[in-house]
Amino acid sequence: METLFIIKPDAVGKGVAALITKRIQEKGFRIIDSKTLKLSEQEAGEFYSIHKGKPFYDELVDFMTSGEIVVLRLEREDAVRYLREVVGATNPSNANPGTIRKDFGTSVCTNAVHASDSDENAKREIAFFFKK
Ligand code: CMP
């Protein structure tokens, strides 16, 4: 089973991408593929199209295009559910101790990482970054 993981511009900018990647590997995820890139406004809009029209959409696209991101295609048993557990709640202040967002996120927008929220979205998101 596979899932998609993104280390966002806040975490990459702080220089903690390698540390976060190490944590993910220690949790038993295997890295199938990875790339570092900067999203265009159009690409970020396409990736987050399900959030179009929401009050935080413009802030989200601005943030996600503000710097480089690291995208990881990950494999593990129960990958989608378990990665979300390791990542923690969307808002870092609600995230459990020891989760990535608790340790590296600073706001509901600048929350350090993204993880696919369903098997269906994992497939779509992996195709978006790795099968074009
Ligand atoms: P992510 O897992 O990448 O999925 C959508 C993103 O939108 C989310 O993480 C946050 O970065 C962002 N987001 C969600 N809710 C809010 C909010 N209320 N205000 C600002 N950003 C948000």
GROMACS .gro file of N, CA, C and O and ligand atoms in nm, residues 8 48 51 56 59-60 63-64 84 90 101 108-111 113-115, ligand 1:
model
   94
    8LYS      N    1   0.660   2.049   0.349
    8LYS     CA    2   0.616   2.179   0.296
    8LYS      C    3   0.725   2.286   0.307
    8LYS      O    4   0.825   2.267   0.377
   48TYR      N    5  -0.457   2.123  -0.489
   48TYR     CA    6  -0.552   2.152  -0.380
   48TYR      C    7  -0.689   2.193  -0.433
   48TYR      O    8  -0.761   2.268  -0.366
   51HIS      N    9  -1.005   2.214  -0.228
   51HIS     CA   10  -1.021   2.322  -0.128
   51HIS      C   11  -1.057   2.455  -0.192
   51HIS      O   12  -1.069   2.557  -0.122
   56PHE      N   13  -0.947   2.952   0.338
   56PHE     CA   14  -0.800   2.945   0.352
   56PHE      C   15  -0.730   2.912   0.220
   56PHE      O   16  -0.608   2.900   0.217
   59GLU      N   17  -0.445   3.159   0.091
   59GLU     CA   18  -0.332   3.152   0.184
   59GLU      C   19  -0.255   3.021   0.163
   59GLU      O   20  -0.131   3.019   0.162
   60LEU      N   21  -0.329   2.913   0.141
   60LEU     CA   22  -0.269   2.781   0.121
   60LEU      C   23  -0.185   2.779  -0.008
   60LEU      O   24  -0.069   2.732  -0.006
   63PHE      N   25   0.127   2.995   0.032
   63PHE     CA   26   0.225   2.926   0.117
   63PHE      C   27   0.293   2.811   0.042
   63PHE      O   28   0.416   2.798   0.043
   64MET      N   29   0.214   2.730  -0.027
   64MET     CA   30   0.270   2.612  -0.094
   64MET      C   31   0.359   2.647  -0.213
   64MET      O   32   0.435   2.563  -0.260
   84ARG      N   33  -0.096   0.923   0.861
   84ARG     CA   34  -0.173   1.033   0.921
   84ARG      C   35  -0.161   1.033   1.074
   84ARG      O   36  -0.161   1.138   1.137
   90THR      N   37  -0.431   1.839   1.168
   90THR     CA   38  -0.401   1.949   1.075
   90THR      C   39  -0.348   2.071   1.149
   90THR      O   40  -0.250   2.133   1.105
  101ARG      N   41   0.365   1.717   1.307
  101ARG     CA   42   0.310   1.854   1.311
  101ARG      C   43   0.324   1.918   1.449
  101ARG      O   44   0.343   2.040   1.460
  108VAL      N   45  -0.206   2.635   1.154
  108VAL     CA   46  -0.291   2.543   1.076
  108VAL      C   47  -0.253   2.546   0.928
  108VAL      O   48  -0.271   2.447   0.856
  109CYS      N   49  -0.199   2.658   0.881
  109CYS     CA   50  -0.152   2.665   0.740
  109CYS      C   51  -0.009   2.614   0.729
  109CYS      O   52   0.020   2.525   0.650
  110THR      N   53   0.080   2.670   0.809
  110THR     CA   54   0.222   2.629   0.805
  110THR      C   55   0.242   2.508   0.897
  110THR      O   56   0.306   2.516   1.002
  111ASN      N   57   0.186   2.395   0.849
  111ASN     CA   58   0.184   2.275   0.936
  111ASN      C   59   0.286   2.168   0.895
  111ASN      O   60   0.267   2.050   0.919
  113VAL      N   61   0.391   1.948   0.699
  113VAL     CA   62   0.381   1.834   0.608
  113VAL      C   63   0.238   1.811   0.562
  113VAL      O   64   0.142   1.858   0.624
  114HIS      N   65   0.226   1.735   0.454
  114HIS     CA   66   0.096   1.688   0.404
  114HIS      C   67   0.102   1.537   0.391
  114HIS      O   68   0.205   1.482   0.352
  115ALA      N   69  -0.009   1.471   0.422
  115ALA     CA   70  -0.020   1.326   0.399
  115ALA      C   71  -0.156   1.299   0.336
  115ALA      O   72  -0.257   1.357   0.378
  133CMP     P1   73  -0.291   1.961   0.416
  133CMP     O1   74  -0.287   1.827   0.481
  133CMP     O2   75  -0.185   1.992   0.319
  133CMP     O3   76  -0.434   1.978   0.345
  133CMP     C1   77  -0.492   2.105   0.321
  133CMP     C2   78  -0.416   2.215   0.386
  133CMP     O4   79  -0.486   2.336   0.400
  133CMP     C3   80  -0.381   2.177   0.529
  133CMP     O5   81  -0.286   2.074   0.529
  133CMP     C4   82  -0.337   2.311   0.584
  133CMP     O6   83  -0.204   2.345   0.546
  133CMP     C5   84  -0.432   2.403   0.513
  133CMP     N1   85  -0.546   2.440   0.601
  133CMP     C6   86  -0.645   2.361   0.644
  133CMP     N2   87  -0.732   2.430   0.722
  133CMP     C7   88  -0.684   2.557   0.727
  133CMP     C8   89  -0.727   2.676   0.790
  133CMP     N3   90  -0.836   2.680   0.864
  133CMP     N4   91  -0.652   2.786   0.773
  133CMP     C9   92  -0.540   2.784   0.695
  133CMP     N5   93  -0.494   2.673   0.633
  133CMP    C10   94  -0.565   2.562   0.648
   0.00000   0.00000   0.00000
